[in-house]
Coordinates of C-alpha atoms in Angstrom, one line a residue:
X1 CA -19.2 35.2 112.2
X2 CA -17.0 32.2 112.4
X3 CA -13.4 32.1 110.8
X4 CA -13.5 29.3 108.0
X5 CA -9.8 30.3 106.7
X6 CA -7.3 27.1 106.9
X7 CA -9.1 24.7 109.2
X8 CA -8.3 21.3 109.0
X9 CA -11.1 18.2 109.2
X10 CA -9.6 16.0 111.4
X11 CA -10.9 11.8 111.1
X12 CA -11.7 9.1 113.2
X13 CA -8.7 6.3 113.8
X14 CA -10.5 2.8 113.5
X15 CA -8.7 -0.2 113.1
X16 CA -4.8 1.3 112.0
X17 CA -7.1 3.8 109.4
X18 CA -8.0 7.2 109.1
X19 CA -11.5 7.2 108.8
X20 CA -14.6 9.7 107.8
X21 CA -18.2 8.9 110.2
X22 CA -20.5 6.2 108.8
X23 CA -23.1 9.5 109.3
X24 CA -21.7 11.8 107.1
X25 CA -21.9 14.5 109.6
X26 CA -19.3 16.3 111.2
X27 CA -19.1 19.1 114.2
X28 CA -16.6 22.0 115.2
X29 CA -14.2 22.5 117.7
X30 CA -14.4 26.1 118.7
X31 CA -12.0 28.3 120.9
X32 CA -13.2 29.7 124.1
X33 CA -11.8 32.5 123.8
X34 CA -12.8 34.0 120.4
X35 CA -16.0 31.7 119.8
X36 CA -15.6 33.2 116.2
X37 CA -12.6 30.8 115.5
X38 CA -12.9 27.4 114.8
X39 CA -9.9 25.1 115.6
X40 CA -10.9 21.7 113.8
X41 CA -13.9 19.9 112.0
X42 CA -14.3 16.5 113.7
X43 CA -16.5 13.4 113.0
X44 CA -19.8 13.1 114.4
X45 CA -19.7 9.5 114.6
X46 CA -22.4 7.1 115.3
X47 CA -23.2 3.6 117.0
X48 CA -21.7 2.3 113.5
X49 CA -18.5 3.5 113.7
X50 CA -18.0 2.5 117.5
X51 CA -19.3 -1.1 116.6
X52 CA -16.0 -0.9 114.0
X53 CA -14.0 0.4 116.6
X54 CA -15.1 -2.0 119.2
X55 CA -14.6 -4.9 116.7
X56 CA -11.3 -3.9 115.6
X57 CA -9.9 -3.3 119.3
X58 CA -11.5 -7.0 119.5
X59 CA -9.2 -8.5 116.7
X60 CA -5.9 -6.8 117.8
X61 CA -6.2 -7.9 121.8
X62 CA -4.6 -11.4 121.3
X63 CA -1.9 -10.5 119.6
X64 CA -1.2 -7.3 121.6
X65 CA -1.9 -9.4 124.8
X66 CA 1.5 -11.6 123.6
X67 CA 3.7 -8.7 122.6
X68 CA 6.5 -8.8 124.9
X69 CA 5.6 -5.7 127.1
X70 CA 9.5 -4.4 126.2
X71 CA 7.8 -3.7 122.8
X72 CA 4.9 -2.0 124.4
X73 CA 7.2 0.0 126.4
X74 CA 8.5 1.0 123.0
X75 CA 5.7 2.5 121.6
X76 CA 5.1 4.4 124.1
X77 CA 8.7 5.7 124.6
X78 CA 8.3 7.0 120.9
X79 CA 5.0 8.4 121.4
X80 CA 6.3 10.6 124.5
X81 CA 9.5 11.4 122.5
X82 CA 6.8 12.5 119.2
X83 CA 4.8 15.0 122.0
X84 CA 7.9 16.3 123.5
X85 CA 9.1 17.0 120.4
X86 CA 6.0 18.9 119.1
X87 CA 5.3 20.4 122.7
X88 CA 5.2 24.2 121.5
X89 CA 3.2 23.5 118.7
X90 CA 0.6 21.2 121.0
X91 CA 0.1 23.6 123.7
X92 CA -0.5 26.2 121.3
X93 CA -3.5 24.0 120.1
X94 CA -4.7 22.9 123.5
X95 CA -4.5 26.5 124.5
X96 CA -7.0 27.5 121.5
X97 CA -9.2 25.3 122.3
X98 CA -9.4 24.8 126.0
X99 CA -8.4 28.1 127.6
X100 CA -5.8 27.5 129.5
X101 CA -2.6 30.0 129.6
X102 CA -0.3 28.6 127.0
X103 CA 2.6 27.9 129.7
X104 CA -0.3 25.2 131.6
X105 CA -0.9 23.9 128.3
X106 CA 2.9 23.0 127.5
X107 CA 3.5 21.6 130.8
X108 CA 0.0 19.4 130.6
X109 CA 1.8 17.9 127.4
X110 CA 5.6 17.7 128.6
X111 CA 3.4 15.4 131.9
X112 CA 1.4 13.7 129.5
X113 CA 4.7 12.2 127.6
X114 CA 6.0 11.9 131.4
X115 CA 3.1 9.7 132.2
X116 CA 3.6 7.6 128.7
X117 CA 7.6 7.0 130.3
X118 CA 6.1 5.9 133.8
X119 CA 3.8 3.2 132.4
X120 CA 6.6 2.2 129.7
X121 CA 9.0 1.5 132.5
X122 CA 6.3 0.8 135.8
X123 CA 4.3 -1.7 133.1
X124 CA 7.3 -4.2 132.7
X125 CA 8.0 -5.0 136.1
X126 CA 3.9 -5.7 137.5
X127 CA 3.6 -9.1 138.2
X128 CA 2.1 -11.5 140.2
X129 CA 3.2 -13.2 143.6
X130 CA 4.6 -16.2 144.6
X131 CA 2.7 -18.0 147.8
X132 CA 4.5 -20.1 150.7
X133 CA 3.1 -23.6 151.3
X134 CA 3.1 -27.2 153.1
X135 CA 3.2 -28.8 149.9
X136 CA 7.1 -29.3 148.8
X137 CA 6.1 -30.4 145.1
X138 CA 3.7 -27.6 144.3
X139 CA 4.4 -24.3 143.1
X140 CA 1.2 -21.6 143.8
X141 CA 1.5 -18.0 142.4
X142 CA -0.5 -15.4 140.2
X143 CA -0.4 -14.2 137.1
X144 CA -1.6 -10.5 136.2
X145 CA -3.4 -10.7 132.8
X146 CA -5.3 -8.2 130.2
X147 CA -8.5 -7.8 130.3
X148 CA -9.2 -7.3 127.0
X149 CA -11.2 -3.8 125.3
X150 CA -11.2 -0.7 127.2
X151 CA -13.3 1.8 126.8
X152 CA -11.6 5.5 127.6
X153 CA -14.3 8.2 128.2
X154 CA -12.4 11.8 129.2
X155 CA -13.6 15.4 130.1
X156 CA -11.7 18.3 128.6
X157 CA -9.8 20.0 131.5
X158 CA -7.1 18.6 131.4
X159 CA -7.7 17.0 127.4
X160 CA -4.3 15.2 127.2
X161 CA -2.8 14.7 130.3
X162 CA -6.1 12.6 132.0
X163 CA -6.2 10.2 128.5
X164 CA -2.5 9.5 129.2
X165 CA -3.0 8.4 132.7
X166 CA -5.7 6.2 131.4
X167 CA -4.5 4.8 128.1
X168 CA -0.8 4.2 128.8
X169 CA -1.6 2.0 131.7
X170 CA -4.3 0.3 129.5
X171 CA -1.5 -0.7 126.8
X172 CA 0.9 -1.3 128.6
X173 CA -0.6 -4.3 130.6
X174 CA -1.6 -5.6 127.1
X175 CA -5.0 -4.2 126.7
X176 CA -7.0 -2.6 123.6
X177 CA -8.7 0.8 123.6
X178 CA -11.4 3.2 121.9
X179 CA -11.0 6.1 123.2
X180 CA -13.9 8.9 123.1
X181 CA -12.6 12.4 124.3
X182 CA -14.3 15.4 125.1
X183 CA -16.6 17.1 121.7
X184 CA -14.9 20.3 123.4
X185 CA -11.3 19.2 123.1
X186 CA -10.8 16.7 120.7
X187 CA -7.9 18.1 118.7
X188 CA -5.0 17.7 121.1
X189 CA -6.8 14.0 122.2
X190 CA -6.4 13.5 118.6
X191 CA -2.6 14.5 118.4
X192 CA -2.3 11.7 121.6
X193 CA -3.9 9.3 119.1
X194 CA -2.0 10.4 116.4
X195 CA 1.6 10.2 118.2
X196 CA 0.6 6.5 119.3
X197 CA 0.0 5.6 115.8
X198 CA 3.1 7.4 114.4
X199 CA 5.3 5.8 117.2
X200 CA 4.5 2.4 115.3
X201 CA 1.1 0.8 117.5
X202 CA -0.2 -2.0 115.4
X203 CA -3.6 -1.5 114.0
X204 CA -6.9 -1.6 116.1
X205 CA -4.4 -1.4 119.6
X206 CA -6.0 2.3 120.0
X207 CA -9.2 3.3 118.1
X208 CA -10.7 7.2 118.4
X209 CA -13.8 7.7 117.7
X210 CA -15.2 11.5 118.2
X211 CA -19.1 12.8 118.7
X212 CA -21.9 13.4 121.6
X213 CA -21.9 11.0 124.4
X214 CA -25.8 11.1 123.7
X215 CA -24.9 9.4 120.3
X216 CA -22.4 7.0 121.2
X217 CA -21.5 7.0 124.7
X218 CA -24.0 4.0 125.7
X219 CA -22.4 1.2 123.4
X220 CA -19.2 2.4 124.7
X221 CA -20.5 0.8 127.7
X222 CA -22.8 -2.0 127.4
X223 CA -21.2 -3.6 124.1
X224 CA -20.7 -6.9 125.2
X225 CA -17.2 -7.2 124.1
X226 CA -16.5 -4.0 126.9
X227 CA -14.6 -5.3 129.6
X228 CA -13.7 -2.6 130.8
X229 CA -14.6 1.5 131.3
X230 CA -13.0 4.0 132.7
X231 CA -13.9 7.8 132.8
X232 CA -13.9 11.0 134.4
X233 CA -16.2 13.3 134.7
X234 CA -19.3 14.7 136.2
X235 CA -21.1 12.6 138.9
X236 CA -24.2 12.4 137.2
X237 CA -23.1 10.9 134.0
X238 CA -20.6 8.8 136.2
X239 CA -23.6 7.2 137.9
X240 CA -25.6 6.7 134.6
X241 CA -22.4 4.9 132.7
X242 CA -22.1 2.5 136.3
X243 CA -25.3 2.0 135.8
X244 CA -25.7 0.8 132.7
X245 CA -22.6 -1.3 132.6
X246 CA -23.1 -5.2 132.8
X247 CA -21.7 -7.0 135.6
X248 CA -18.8 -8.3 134.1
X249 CA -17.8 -4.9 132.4
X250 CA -15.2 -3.2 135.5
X251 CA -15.6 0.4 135.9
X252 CA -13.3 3.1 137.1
X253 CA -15.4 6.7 137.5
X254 CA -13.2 9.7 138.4
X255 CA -15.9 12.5 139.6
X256 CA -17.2 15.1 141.0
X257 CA -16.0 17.0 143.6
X258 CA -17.1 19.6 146.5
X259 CA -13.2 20.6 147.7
X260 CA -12.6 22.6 151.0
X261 CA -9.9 24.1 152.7
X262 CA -9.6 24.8 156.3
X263 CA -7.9 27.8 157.0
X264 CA -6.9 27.8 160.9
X265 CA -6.5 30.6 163.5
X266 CA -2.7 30.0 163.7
X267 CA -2.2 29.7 160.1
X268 CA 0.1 31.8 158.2
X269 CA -3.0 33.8 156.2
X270 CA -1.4 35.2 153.2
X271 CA 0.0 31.9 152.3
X272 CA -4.0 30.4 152.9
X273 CA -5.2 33.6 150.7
X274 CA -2.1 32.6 148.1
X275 CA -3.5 28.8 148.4
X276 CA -7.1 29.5 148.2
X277 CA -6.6 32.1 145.0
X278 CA -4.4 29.1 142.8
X279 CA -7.0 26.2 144.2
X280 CA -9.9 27.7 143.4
X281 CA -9.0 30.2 139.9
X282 CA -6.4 28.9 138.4
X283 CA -7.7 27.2 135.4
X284 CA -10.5 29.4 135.6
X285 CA -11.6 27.2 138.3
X286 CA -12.5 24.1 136.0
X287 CA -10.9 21.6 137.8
X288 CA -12.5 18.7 139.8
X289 CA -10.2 19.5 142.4
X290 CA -10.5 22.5 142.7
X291 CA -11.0 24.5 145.7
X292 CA -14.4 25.8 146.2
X293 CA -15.3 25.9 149.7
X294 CA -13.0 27.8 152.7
X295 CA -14.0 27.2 155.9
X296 CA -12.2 29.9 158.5
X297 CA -12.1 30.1 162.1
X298 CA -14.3 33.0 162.9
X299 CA -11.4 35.1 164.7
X300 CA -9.4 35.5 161.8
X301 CA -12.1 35.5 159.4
X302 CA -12.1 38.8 158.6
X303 CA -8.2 39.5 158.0
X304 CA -8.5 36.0 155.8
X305 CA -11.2 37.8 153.4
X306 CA -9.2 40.9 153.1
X307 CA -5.9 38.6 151.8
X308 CA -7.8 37.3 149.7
X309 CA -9.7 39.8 148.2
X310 CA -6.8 41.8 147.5
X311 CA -4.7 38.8 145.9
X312 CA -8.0 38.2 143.7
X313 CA -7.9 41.9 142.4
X314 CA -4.4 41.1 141.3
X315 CA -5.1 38.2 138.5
X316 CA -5.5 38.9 135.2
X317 CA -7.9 37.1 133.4
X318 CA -7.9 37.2 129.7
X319 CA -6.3 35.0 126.6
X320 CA -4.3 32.3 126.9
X321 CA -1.4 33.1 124.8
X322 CA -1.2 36.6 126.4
X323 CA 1.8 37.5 129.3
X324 CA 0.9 37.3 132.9
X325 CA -2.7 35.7 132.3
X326 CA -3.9 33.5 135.1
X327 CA -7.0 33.3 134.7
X328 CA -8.6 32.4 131.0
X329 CA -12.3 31.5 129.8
X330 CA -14.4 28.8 130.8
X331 CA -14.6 26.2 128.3
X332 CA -17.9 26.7 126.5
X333 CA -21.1 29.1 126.5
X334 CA -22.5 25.8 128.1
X335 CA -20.5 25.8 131.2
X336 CA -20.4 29.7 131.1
X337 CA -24.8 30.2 131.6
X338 CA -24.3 27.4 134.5
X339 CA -21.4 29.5 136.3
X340 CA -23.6 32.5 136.0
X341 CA -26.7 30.7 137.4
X342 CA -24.9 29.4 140.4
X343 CA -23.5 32.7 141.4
X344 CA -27.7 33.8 140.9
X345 CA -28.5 31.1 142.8
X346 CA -25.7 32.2 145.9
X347 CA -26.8 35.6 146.0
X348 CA -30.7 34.4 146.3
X349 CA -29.9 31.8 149.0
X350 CA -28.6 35.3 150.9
X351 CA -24.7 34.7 150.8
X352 CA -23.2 38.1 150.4
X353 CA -21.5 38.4 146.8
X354 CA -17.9 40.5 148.3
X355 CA -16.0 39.7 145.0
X356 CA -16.6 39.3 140.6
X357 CA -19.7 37.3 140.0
X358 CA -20.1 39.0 136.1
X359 CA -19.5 38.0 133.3
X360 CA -16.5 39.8 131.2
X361 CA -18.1 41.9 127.8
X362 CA -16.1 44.5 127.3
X363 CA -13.5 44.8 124.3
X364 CA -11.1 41.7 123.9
X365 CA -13.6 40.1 126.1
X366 CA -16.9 40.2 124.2
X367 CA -16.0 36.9 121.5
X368 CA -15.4 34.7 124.7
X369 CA -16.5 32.8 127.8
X370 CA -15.2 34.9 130.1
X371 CA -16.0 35.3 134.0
X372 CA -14.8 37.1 137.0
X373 CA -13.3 35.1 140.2
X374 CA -16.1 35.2 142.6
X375 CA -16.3 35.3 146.4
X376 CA -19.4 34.4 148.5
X377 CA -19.1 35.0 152.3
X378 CA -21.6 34.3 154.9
X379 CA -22.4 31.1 153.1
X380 CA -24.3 29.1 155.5
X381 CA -23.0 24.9 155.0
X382 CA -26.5 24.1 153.5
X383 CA -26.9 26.3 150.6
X384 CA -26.7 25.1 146.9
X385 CA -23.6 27.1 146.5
X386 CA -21.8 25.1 149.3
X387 CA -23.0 21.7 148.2
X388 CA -23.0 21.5 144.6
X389 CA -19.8 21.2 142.0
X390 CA -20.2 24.5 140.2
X391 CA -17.2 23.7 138.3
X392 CA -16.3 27.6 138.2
X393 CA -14.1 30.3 139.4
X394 CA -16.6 30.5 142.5
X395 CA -15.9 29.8 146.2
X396 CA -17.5 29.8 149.3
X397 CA -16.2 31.3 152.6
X398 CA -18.0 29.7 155.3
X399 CA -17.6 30.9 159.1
X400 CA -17.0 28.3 161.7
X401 CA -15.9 28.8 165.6
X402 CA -13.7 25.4 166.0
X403 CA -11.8 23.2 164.6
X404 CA -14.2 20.5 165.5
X405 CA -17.2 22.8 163.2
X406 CA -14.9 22.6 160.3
X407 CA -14.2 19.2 160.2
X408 CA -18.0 18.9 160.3
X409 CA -18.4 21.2 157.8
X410 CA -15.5 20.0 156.0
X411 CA -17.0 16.2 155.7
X412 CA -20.8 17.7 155.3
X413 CA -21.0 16.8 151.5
X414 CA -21.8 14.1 149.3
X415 CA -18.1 14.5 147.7
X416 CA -14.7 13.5 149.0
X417 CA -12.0 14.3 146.4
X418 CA -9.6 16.8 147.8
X419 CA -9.1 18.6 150.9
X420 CA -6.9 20.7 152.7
X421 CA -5.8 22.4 156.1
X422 CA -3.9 25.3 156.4
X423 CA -2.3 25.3 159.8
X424 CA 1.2 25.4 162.1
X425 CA -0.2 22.8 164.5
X426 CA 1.2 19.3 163.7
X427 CA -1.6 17.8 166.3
X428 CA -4.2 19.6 164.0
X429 CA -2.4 18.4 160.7
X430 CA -2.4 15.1 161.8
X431 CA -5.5 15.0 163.1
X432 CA -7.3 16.4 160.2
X433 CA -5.3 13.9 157.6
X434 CA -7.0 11.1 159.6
X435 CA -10.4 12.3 159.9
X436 CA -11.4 14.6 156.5
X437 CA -13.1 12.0 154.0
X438 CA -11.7 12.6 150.7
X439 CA -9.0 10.5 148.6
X440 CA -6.1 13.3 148.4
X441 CA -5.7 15.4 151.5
X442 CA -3.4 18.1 152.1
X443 CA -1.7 20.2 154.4
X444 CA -0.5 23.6 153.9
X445 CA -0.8 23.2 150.3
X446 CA -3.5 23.7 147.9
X447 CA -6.4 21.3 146.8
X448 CA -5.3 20.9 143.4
X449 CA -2.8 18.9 141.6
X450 CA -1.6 15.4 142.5
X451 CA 2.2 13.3 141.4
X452 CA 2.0 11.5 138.3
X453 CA 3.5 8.6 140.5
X454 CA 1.1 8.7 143.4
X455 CA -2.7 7.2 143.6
X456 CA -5.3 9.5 142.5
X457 CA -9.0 8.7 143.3
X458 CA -11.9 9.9 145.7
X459 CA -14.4 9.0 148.9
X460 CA -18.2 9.2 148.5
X461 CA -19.7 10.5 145.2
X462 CA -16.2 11.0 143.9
X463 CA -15.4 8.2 142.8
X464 CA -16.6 4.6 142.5
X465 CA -14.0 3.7 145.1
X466 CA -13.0 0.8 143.3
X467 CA -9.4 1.2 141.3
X468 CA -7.2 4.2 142.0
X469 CA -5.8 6.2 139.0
X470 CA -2.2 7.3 138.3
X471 CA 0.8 5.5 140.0
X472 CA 2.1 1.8 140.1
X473 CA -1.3 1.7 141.3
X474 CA -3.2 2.8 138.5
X475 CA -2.4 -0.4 136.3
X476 CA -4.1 -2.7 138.9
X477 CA -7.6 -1.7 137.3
X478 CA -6.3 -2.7 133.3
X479 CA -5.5 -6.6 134.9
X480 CA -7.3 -9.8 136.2
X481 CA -5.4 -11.9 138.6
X482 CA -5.2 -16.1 138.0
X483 CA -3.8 -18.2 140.7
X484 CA -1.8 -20.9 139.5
X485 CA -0.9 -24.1 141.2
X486 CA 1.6 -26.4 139.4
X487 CA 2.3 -29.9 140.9
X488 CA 5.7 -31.7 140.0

């Protein structure tokens, strides 16, 4: 039975206005981990409203494009001082309806204002360059100019903090946006939206639009007045959005990933048990860089599993808002039934189940999406379990006898996010930095997590290898370059 006390319907935001869906129908927000609550009422929207949104983002671009970018940087000052402000409240509502432990959830929003701050101060000093030549009475250089309407598609692991990195850039180079957040998280993308709007952006700058990607997620991309899209997500809908774009909309696809770490015979192994518990559970193992393969030498294999066994038995999964939690519910019964059929699937291929691989019914448990941390060992590289994003509090130990093997191992997949080594031999560090394919790669430290201020992006089927996220770098994707020459 759901709880219908107090819950607030929550509108679109087209052109400077609150607005109800051209469809009349709306859909609920539900938390994970008492499926019997519901957090918000949203707006199913359809091809209608986005066509509003679209067109309003279209009117607002030329005059946004001329505001002086200390005016941008403005709004976007006020917006991170509005989340700041409102952080306890915030991650008490992402943590109700994402999962996360309500500690993660405040520090997601305290980056998120962060990130608005970097792009408010990064934004006003991106320019172009100025060119050396034989000419004495010609001047050549580039300018860096908007594109124009951005489309921002986001997943809801991190529902704040990843529509930060992607919107503040986006205004601050002088750029429109509708933005389309997860149908699992759309309350605290809202609150983004809202803090934006409140901070003073001028109508139709940022348009939010809310609903299945089924409904409206192909005009975010092929409407002709799209120049650009960026998402993250899965792979397979990463592909399918590249896809359909038209070859003068730029894309920027944030995917997948297949994540190992290398645990060495001379590394230290309770800190590689200590990395491989917080890469691979924390966030109940719903991040895209998460850790999900180990690959051990075979002579300390054994000592390795026993670490990390033990340091598994010691987390505590339940609620978000409870002491001590570290591990909370998967995001939605969805994501739940595909957990649970890849740990079927790991235990048919003939890796040995040694750890969790339930799900969690009993008591406080039985309203949520709850799971145990699972360990596979003697996962062979080839099976299902060691090639596909699962997306879950699942890993794969797989035995190798060199370091040579696990660099194999290590590259064997169609992803290349994150990776990691855990070793004390700098020849082996460096080695590994310069031969693992993958876009973040780390040594003695875990898979997860990467600097607001440094480039964020993958190899292979991780990304589309075009435009890095996150760092001065990430605002090089929201801008086309023009090359001036000027003869006097």
């Amino acid at each position: 039975m759901l709880t219908t006390t107090k819950v607030e319907t929550f509108r679109n935001l087209i052109g400077g206005d609150w607005s109800e869906t051209q469809s009349g129908q709306t859909f609920l927000s539900i938390n994970p981990a008492n499926k019997e609550e519901i957090v918000g009422v949203f707006q199913a929207s359809n091809e209608e409203d986005v066509r509003q949104a679209i067109d309003a983002a279209s009117r607002a671009f030329p005059q946004w494009a001329a505001t002086a970018p200390s005016k941008r940087a403005t709004i976007l000052n006020k917006a991170a001082d509005i989340l700041e402000q409102s952080a306890d409240t915030l991650a008490e509502e992402l943590t109700r309806e994402e999962g996360k432990h309500v500690n993660d959830a405040r520090n997601e929003v305290l980056r998120s204002a962060q990130t608005l701050r970097f792009y408010a101060v990064e934004g006003q000093s991106f320019t172009g360059e100025t060119f050396p030549h034989d000419d004495p009475n010609m001047k050549v250089s580039t300018e860096r100019e908007p594109l124009g309407v951005i489309s921002v598609i986001t997943p809801w692991n991190f529902p704040i903090s990843i529509p930060a990195r992607k919107i503040a850039p986006a205004l601050i180079t002088g750029n429109t946006v509708v933005f389309k957040p997860s149908s699992d998280t759309p309350l605290i993308a809202f609150r983004l939206v809202e803090a934006l709007h409140n901070a003073g952006i001028p109508k139709g700058v940022i348009n939010f639009v809310t609903g299945k990607s089924s409904d409206i997620g192909d005009l975010l991309v092929t409407h002709e007045a799209v120049k650009a899209v960026t998402f993250t997500g899965s792979t397979i809908a990463g592909e399918d959005i590249h896809s359909k774009s038209s070859f003068n909309t730029r894309t920027q696809m944030e995917l997948g990933g297949k994540n190992p770490i290398i645990i060495m015979d001379d590394a230290d192994l309770d800190l590689a048990a200590t990395l491989t518990v917080n890469g691979a559970f924390s966030l109940s193992g719903q991040a895209c860089t998460g850790t999900s393969r180990v690959i051990v030498l075979q002579n300390v294999k054994d000592a390795y599993i026993n670490r990390l066994i033990e340091k598994t038995k010691n987390l505590k999964i339940g609620n978000g808002f409870e002491e001590g939690v570290k591990i909370g519910p998967v995001a939605n019964h969805r994501q739940l039934k595909n957990i649970l059929n890849y740990i079927d699937i790991g235990v048919k291929e003939g890796a040995k189940l040694v750890y969790g691989g339930n799900q969690i019914t009993d008591g406080q448990y039985a309203k949520g999406y709850y799971v145990e941390p699972t360990i596979f060992t003697d996962v062979r590289p080839d099976m299902r379990i060691a090639q596909e994003e699962i997306f879950g509090p699942v890993v794969a130990v797989i035995e190798v006898s060199t370091y040579e093997e696990a660099m194999e191992v290590a590259n064997g997949s169609d992803y290349g996010l994150s990776a990691s080594i855990v070793t004390n031999s700098l020849h082996i560090a460096s080695d590994f930095t310069k031969k693992i394919q993958a876009g973040t790669v780390k040594v003695n430290r875990t898979t997860t997590g990467n600097l607001m201020n440094a480039p964020f992006g993958g190899f292979k089927k991780s990304s589309t290898a075009t435009f890095r996220e996150s760092g001065r770098v990430g605002l090089e994707f929201f801008t086309q370059v023009k090359t001036v020459y000027v003869g006097y």
